[in-house]
CSV table of C-alpha atoms in Angstrom, one decimal:
chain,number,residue,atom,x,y,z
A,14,UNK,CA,4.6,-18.4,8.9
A,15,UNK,CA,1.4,-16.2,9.7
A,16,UNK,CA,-1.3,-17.4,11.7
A,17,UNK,CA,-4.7,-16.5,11.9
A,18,UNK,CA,-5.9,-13.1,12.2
A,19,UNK,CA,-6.3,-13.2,15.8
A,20,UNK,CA,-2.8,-14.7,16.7
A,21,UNK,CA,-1.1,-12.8,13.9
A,22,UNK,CA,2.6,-13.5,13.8
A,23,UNK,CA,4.8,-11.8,11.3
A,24,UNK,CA,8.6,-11.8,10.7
A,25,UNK,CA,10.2,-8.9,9.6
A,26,UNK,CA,10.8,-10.4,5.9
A,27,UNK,CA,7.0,-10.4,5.5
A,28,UNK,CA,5.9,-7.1,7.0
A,29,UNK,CA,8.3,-5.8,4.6
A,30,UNK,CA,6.4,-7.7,1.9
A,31,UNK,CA,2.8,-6.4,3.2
A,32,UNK,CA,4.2,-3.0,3.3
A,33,UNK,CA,5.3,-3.3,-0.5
A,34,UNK,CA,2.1,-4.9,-1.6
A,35,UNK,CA,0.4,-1.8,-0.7
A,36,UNK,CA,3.1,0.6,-2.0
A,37,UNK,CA,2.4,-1.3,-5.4
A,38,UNK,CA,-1.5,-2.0,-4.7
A,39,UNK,CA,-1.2,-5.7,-5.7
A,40,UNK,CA,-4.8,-7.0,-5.1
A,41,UNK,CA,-5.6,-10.1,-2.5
A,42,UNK,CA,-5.0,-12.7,-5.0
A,43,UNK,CA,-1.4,-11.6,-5.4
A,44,UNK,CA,-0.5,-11.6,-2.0
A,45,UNK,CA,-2.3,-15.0,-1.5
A,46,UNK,CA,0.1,-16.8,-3.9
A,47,UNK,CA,3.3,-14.6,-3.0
A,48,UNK,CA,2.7,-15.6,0.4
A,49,UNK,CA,1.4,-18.6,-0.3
A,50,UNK,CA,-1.5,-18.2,2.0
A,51,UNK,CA,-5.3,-19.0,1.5
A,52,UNK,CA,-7.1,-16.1,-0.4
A,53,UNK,CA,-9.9,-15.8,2.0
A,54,UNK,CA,-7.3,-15.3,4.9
A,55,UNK,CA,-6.0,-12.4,2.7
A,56,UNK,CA,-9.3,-10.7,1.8
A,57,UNK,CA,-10.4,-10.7,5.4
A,58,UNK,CA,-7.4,-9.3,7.0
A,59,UNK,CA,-7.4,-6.7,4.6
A,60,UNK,CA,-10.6,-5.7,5.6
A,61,UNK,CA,-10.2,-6.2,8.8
A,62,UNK,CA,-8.9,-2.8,10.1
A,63,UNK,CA,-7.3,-4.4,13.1
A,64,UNK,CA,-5.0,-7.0,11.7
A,65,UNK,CA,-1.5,-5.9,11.7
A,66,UNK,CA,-1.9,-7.0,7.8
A,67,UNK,CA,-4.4,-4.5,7.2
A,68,UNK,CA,-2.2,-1.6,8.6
A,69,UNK,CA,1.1,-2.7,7.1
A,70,UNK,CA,-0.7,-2.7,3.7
A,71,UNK,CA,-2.1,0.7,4.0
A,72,UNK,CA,1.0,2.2,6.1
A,73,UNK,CA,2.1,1.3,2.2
A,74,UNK,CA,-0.5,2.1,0.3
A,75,UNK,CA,-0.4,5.8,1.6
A,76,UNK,CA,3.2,6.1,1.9
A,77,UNK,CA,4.0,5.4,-1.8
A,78,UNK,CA,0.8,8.3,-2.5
A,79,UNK,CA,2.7,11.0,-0.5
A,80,UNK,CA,6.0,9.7,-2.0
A,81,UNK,CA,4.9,10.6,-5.5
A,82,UNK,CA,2.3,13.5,-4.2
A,83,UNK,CA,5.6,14.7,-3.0
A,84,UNK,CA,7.6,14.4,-6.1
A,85,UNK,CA,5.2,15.6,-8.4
A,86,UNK,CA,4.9,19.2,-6.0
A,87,UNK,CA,8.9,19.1,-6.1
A,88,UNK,CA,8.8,19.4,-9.6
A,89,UNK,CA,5.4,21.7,-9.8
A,90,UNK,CA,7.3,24.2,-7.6
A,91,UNK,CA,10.3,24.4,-10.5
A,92,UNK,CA,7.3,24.9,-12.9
A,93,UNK,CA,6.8,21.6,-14.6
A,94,UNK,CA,3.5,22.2,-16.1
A,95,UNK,CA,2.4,18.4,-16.3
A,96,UNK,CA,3.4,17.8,-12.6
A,97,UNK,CA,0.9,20.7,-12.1
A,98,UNK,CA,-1.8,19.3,-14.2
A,99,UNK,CA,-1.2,15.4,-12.5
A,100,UNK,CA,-0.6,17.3,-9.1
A,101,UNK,CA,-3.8,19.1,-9.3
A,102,UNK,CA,-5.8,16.1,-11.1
A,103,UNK,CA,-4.9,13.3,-7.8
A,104,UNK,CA,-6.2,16.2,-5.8
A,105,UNK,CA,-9.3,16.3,-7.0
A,106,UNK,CA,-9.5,12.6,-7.7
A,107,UNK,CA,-9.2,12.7,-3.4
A,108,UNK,CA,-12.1,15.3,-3.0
């Protein structure tokens, strides 16, 4: 079970969950009931950039942007024209 933000204990089953929820950006609400913790506990260790929540959800977040960012150059640099255009569009979504 998790504990409160400042005594956070997770097992590895559910850092691997907090990971994926970023990967696939599932708002607080979904984690809450997936987890089947309190929605205000979720919100605030999601904004809070010290809870090892937080950081799993983002190490996530991120890694699944550079996975596709990745992909998408992969098949830029054997000229597929739309991986260019989507390539080029997330970069200037980031700017």
């Amino acid at each position: 079970m998790i504990n409160s933000a400042n005594g956070l204990t997770l097992n590895e089953r559910q850092r691997e969950m907090i990971v994926d929820f970023g990967a696939f950006a599932y708002n607080a609400k979904k984690i809450s009931v997936i987890l089947e913790l309190p929605l205000d506990f979720i919100e605030k260790s999601l904004k809070d950039e010290s809870t090892e929540i937080h950081k799993l959800y983002f190490k996530g977040l991120y890694t699944a942007e550079y996975v596709l960012d990745k992909k998408m150059f992969d098949l830029a640099q054997q000229g597929d024209i739309k991986a260019i255009d989507r390539l080029k569009s997330r970069i200037m979504q980031r700017k």
